PDB file of N, CA and C in Angstrom:
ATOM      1  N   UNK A 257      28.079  24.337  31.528  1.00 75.00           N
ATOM      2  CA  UNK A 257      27.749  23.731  30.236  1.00 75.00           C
ATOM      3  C   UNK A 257      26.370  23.076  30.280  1.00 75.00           C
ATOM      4  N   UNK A 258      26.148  22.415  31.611  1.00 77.00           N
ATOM      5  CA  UNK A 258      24.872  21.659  31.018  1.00 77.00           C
ATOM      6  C   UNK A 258      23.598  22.790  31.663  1.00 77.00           C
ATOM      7  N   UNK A 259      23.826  24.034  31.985  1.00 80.00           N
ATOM      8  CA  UNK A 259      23.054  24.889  32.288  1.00 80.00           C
ATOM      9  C   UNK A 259      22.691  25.617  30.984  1.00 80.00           C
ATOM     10  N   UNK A 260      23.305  25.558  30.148  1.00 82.00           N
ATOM     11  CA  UNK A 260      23.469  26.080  28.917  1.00 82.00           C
ATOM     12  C   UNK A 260      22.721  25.041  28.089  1.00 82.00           C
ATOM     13  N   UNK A 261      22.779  23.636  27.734  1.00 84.00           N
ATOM     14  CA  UNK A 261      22.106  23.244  27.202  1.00 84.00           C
ATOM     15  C   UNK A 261      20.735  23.330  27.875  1.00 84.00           C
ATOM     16  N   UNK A 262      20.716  22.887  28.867  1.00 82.00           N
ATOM     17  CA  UNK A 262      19.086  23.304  29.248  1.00 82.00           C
ATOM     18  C   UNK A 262      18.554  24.281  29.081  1.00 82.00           C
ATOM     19  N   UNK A 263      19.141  25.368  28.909  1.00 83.00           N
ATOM     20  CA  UNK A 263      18.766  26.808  28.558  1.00 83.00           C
ATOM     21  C   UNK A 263      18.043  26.641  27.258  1.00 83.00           C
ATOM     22  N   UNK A 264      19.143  26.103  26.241  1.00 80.00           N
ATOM     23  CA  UNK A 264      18.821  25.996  24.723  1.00 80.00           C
ATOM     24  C   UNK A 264      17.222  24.948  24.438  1.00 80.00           C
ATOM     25  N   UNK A 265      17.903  23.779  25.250  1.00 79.00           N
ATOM     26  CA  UNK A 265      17.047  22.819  25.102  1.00 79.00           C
ATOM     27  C   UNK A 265      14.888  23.891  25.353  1.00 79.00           C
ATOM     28  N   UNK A 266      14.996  24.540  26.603  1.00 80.00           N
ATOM     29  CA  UNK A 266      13.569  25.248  27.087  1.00 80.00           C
ATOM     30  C   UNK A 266      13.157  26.369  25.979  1.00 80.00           C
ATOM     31  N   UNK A 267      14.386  26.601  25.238  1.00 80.00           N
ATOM     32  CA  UNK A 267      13.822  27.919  24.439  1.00 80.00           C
ATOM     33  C   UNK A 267      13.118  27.217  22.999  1.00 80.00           C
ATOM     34  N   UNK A 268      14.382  26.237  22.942  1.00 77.00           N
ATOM     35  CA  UNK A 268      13.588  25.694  21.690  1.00 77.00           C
ATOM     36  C   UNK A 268      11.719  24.776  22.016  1.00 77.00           C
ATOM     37  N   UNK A 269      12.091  24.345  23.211  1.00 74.00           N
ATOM     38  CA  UNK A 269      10.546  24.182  24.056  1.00 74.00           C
ATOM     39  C   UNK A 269       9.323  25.025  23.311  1.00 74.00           C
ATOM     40  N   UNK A 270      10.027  26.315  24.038  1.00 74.00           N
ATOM     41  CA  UNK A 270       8.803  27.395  23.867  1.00 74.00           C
ATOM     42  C   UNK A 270       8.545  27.542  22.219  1.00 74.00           C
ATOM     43  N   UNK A 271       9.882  27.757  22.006  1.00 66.00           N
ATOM     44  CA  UNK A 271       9.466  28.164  20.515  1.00 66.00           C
ATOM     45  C   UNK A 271       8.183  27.170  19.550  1.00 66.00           C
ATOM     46  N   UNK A 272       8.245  25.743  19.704  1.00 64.00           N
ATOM     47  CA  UNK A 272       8.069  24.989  19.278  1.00 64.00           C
ATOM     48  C   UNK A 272       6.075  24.989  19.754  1.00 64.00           C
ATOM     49  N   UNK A 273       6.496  25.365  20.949  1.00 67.00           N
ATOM     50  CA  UNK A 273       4.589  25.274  21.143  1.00 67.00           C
ATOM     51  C   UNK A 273       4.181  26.886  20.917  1.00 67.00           C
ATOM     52  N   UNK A 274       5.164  27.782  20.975  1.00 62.00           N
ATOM     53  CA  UNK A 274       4.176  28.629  20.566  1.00 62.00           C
ATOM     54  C   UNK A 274       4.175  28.503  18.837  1.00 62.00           C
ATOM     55  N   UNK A 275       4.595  28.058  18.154  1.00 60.00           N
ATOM     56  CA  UNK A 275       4.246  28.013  16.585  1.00 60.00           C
ATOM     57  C   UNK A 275       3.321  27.041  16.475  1.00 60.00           C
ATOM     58  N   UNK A 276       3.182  26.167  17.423  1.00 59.00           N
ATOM     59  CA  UNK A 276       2.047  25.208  17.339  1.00 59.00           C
ATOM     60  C   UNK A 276       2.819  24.231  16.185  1.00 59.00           C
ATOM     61  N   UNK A 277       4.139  23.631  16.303  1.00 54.00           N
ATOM     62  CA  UNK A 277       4.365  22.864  15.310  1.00 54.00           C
ATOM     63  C   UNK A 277       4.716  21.597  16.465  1.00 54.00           C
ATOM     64  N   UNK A 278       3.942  20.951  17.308  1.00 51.00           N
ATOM     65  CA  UNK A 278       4.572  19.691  18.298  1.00 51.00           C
ATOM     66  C   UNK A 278       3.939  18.636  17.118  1.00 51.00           C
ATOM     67  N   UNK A 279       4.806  17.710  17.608  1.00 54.00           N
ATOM     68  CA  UNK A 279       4.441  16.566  16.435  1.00 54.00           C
ATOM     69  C   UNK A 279       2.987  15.380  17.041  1.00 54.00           C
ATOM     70  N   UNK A 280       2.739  15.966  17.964  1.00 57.00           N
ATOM     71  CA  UNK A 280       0.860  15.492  17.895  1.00 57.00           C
ATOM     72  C   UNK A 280       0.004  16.206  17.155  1.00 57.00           C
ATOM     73  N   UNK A 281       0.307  17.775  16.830  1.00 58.00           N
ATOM     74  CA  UNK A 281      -0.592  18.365  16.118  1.00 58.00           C
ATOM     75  C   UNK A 281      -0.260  18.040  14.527  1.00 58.00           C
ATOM     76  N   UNK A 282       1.045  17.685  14.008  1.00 61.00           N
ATOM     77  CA  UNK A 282       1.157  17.155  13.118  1.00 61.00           C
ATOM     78  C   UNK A 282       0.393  16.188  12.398  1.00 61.00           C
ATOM     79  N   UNK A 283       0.738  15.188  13.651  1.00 62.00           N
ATOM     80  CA  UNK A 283       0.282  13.978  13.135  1.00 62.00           C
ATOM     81  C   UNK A 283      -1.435  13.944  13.228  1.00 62.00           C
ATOM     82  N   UNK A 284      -1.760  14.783  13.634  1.00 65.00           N
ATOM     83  CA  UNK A 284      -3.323  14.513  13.283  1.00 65.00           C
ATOM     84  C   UNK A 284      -3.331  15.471  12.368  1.00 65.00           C
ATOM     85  N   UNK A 285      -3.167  16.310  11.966  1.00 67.00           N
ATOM     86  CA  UNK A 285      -2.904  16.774  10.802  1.00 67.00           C
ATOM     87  C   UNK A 285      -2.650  15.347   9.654  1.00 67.00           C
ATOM     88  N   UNK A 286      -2.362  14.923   9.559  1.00 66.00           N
ATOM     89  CA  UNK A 286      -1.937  13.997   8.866  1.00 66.00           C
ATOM     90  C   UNK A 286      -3.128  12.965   8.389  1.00 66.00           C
ATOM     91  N   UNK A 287      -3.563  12.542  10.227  1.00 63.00           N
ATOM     92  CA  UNK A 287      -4.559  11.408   9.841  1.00 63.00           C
ATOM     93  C   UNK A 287      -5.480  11.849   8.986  1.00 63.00           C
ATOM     94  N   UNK A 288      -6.263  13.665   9.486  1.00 66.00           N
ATOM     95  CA  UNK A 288      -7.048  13.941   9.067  1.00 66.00           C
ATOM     96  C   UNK A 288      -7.098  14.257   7.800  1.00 66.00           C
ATOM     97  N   UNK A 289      -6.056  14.480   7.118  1.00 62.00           N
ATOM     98  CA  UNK A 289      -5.804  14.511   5.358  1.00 62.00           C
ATOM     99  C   UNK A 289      -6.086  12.839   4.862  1.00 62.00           C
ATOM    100  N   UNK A 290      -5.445  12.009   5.345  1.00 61.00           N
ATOM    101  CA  UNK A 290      -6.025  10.671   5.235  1.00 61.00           C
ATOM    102  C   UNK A 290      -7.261   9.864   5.298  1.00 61.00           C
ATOM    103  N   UNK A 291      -7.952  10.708   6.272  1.00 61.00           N
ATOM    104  CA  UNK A 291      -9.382  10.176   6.388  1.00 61.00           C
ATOM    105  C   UNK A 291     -10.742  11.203   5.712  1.00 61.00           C
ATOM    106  N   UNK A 292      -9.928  12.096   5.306  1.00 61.00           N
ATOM    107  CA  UNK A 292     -10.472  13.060   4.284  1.00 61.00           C
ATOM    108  C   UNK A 292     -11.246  12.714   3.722  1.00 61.00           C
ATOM    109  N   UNK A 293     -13.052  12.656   3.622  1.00 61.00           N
ATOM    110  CA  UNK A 293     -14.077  12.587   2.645  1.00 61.00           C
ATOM    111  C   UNK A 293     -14.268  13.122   1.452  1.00 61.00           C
ATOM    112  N   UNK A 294     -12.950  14.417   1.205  1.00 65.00           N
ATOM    113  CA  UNK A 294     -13.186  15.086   0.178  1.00 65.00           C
ATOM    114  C   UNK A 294     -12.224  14.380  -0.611  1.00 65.00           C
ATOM    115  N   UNK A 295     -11.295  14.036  -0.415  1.00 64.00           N
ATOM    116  CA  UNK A 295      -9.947  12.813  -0.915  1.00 64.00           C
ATOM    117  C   UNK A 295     -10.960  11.659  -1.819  1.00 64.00           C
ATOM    118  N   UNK A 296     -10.642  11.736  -2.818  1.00 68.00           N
ATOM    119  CA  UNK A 296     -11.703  11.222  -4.127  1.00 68.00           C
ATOM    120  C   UNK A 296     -11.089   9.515  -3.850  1.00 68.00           C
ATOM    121  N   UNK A 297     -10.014   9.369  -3.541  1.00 67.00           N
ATOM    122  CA  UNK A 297      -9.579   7.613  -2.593  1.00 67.00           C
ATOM    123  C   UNK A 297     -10.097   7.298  -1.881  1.00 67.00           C
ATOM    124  N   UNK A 298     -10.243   8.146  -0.715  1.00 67.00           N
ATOM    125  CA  UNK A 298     -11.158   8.024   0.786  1.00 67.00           C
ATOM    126  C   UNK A 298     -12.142   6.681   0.887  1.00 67.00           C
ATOM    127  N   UNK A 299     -11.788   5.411   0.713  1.00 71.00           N
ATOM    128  CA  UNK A 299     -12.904   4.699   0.982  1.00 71.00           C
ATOM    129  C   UNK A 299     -12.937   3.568  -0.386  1.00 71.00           C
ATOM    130  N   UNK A 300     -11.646   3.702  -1.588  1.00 76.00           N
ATOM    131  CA  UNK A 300     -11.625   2.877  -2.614  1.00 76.00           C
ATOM    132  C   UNK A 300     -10.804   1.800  -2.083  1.00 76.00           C
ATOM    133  N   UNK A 301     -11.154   0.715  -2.809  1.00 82.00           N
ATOM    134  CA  UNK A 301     -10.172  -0.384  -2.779  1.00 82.00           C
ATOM    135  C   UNK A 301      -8.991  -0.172  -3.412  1.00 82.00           C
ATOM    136  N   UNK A 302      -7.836  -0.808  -3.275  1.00 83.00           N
ATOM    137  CA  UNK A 302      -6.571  -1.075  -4.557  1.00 83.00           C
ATOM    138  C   UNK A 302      -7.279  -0.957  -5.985  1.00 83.00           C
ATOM    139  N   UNK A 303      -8.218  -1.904  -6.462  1.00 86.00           N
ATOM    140  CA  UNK A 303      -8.207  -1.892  -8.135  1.00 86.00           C
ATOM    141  C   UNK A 303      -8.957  -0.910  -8.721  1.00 86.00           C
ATOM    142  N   UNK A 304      -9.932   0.320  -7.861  1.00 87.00           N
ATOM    143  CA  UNK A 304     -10.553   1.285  -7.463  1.00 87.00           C
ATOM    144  C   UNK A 304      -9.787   2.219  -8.021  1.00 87.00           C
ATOM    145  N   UNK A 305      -8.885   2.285  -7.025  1.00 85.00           N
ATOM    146  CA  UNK A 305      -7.079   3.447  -7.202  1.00 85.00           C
ATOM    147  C   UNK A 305      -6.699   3.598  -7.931  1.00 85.00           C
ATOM    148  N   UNK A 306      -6.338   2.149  -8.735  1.00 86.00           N
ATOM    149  CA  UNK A 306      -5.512   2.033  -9.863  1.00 86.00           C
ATOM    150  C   UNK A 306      -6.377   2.517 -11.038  1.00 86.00           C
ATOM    151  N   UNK A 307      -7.730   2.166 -10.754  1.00 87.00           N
ATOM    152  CA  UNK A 307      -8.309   2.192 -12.135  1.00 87.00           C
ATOM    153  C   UNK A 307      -8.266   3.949 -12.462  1.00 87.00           C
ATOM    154  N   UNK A 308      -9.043   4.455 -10.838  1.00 87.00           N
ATOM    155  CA  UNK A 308      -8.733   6.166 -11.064  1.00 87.00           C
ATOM    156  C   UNK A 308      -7.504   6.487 -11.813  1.00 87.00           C
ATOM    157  N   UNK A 309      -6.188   6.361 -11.097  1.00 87.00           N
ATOM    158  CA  UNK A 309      -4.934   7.099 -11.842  1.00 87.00           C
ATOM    159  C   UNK A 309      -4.454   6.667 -13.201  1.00 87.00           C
ATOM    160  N   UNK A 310      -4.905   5.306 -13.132  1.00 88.00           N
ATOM    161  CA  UNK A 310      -5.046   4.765 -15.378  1.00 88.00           C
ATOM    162  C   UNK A 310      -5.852   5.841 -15.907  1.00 88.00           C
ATOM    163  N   UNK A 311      -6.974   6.231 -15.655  1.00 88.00           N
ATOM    164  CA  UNK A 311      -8.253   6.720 -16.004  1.00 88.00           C
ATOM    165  C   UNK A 311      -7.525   8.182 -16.190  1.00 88.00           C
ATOM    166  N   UNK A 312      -6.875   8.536 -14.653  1.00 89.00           N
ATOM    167  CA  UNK A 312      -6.360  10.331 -14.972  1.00 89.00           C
ATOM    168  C   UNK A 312      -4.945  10.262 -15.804  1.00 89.00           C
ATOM    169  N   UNK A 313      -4.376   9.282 -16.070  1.00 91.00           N
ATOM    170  CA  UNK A 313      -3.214   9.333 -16.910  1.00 91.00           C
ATOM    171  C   UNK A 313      -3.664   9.245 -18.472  1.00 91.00           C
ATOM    172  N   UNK A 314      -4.463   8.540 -18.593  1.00 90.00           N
ATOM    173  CA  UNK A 314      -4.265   8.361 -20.197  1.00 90.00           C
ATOM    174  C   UNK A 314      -6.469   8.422 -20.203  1.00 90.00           C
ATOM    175  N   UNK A 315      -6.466   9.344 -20.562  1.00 88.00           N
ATOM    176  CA  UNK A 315      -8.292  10.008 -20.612  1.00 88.00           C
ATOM    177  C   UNK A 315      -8.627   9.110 -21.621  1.00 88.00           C
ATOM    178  N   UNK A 316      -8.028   9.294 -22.727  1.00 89.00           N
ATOM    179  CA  UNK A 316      -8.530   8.604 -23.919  1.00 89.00           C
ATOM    180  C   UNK A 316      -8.554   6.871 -24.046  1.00 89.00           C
ATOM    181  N   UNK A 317      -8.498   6.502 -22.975  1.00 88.00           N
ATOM    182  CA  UNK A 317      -8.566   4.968 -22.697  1.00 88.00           C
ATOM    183  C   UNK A 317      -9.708   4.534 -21.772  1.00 88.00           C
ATOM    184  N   UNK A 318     -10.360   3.399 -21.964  1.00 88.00           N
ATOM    185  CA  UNK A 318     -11.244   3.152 -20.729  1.00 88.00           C
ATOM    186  C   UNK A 318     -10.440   1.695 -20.211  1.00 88.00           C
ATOM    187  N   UNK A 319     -10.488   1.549 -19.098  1.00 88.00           N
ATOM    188  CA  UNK A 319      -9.968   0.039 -17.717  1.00 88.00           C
ATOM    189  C   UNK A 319     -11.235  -0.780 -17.814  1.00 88.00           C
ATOM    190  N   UNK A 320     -10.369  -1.487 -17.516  1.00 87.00           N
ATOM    191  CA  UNK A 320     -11.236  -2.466 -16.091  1.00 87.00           C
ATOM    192  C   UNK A 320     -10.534  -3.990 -16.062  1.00 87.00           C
ATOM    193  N   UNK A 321     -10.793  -3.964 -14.995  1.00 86.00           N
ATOM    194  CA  UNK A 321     -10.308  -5.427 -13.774  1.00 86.00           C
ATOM    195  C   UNK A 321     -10.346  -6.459 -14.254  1.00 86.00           C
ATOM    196  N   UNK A 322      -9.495  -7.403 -14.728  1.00 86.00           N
ATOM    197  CA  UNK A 322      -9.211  -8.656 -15.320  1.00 86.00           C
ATOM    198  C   UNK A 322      -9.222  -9.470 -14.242  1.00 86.00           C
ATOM    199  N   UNK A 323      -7.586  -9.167 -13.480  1.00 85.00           N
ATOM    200  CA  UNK A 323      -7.421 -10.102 -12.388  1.00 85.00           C
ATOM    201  C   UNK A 323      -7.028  -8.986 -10.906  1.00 85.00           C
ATOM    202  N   UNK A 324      -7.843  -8.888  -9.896  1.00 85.00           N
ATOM    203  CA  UNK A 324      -7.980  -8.507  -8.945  1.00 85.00           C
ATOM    204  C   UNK A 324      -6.445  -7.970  -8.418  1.00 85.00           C
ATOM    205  N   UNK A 325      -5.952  -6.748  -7.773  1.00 84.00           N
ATOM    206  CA  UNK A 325      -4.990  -6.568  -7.495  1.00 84.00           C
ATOM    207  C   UNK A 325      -4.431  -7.573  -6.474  1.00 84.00           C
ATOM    208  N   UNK A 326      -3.386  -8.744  -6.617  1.00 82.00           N
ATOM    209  CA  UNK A 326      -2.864  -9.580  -5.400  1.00 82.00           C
ATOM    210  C   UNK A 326      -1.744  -8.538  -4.512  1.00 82.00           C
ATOM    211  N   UNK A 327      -2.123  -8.332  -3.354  1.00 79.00           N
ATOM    212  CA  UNK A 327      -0.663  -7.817  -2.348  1.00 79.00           C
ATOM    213  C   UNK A 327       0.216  -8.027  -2.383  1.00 79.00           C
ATOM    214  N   UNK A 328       0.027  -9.787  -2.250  1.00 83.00           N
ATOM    215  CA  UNK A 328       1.371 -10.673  -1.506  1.00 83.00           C
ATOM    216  C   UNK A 328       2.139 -10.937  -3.072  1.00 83.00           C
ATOM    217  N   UNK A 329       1.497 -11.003  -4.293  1.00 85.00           N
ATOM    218  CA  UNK A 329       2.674 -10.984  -5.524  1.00 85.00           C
ATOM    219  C   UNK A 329       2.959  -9.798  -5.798  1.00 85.00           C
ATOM    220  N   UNK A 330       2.063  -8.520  -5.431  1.00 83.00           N
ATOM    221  CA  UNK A 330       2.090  -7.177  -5.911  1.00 83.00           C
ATOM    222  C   UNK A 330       2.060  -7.006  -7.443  1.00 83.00           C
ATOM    223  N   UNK A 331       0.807  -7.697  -7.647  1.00 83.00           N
ATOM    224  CA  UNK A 331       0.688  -7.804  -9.860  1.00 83.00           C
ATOM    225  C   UNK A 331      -1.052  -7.768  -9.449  1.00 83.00           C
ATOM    226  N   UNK A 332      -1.713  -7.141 -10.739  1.00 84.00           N
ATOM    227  CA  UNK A 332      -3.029  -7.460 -10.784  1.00 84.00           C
ATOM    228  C   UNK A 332      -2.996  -7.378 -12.624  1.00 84.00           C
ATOM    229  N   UNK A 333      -4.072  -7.345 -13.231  1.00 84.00           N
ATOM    230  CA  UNK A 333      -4.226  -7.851 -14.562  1.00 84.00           C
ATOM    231  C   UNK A 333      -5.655  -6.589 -14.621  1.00 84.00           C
ATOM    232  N   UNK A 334      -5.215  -5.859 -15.877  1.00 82.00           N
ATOM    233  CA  UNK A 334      -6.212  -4.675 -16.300  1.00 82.00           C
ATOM    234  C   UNK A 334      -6.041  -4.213 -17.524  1.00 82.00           C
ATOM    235  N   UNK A 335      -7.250  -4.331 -18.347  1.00 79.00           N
ATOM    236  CA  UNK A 335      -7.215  -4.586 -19.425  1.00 79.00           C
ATOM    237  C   UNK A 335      -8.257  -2.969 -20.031  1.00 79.00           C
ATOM    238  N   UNK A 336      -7.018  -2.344 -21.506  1.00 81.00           N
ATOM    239  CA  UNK A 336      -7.294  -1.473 -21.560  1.00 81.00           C
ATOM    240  C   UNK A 336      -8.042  -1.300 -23.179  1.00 81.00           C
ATOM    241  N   UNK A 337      -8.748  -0.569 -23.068  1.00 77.00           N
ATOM    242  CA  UNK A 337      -9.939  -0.132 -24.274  1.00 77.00           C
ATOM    243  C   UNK A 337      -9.662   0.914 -24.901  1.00 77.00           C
ATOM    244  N   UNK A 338      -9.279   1.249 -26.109  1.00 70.00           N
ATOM    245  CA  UNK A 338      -9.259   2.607 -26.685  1.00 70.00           C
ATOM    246  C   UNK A 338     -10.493   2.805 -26.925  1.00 70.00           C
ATOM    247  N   UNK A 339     -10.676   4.049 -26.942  1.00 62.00           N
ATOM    248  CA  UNK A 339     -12.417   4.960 -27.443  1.00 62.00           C
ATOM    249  C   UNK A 339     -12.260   5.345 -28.961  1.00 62.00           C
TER     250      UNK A 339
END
């Protein structure tokens, strides 16, 4: 029996590096989507973020920053303009 799991356990081994799916190549996979320069976030603050996805949700409105996004209450204040 436990010749058998070790059996299973080495095949799934192989399988796993030859598809190239080990979870280090993942995870930099990952960072590198995160640290992405082409990622239009890459480098915004919180009220930055928010203002983008207000901005891509509702076009016909313009933002901007009243009261600074707080973390620790998780509320900020943004005040919106019709065109």
């Amino acid at each position: 029996m436990r010749k058998r799991i070790s059996s299973v356990l080495l095949i799934i081994g192989i399988c796993l590096s030859a598809t190239a799916c080990s979870s280090i190549r993942l995870f930099s996979n990952i960072m590198d989507y995160i640290t992405d320069n082409d990622n239009p976030l890459s480098g915004k603050n919180t009220d930055e973020r928010i203002i983008m996805s207000l901005e891509e949700t509702y076009p016909e409105h313009t933002f901007s920053v009243i009261d600074s996004f707080d973390n620790e209450k998780g509320e900020g204040f943004f005040l919106m303009k019709a065109e």
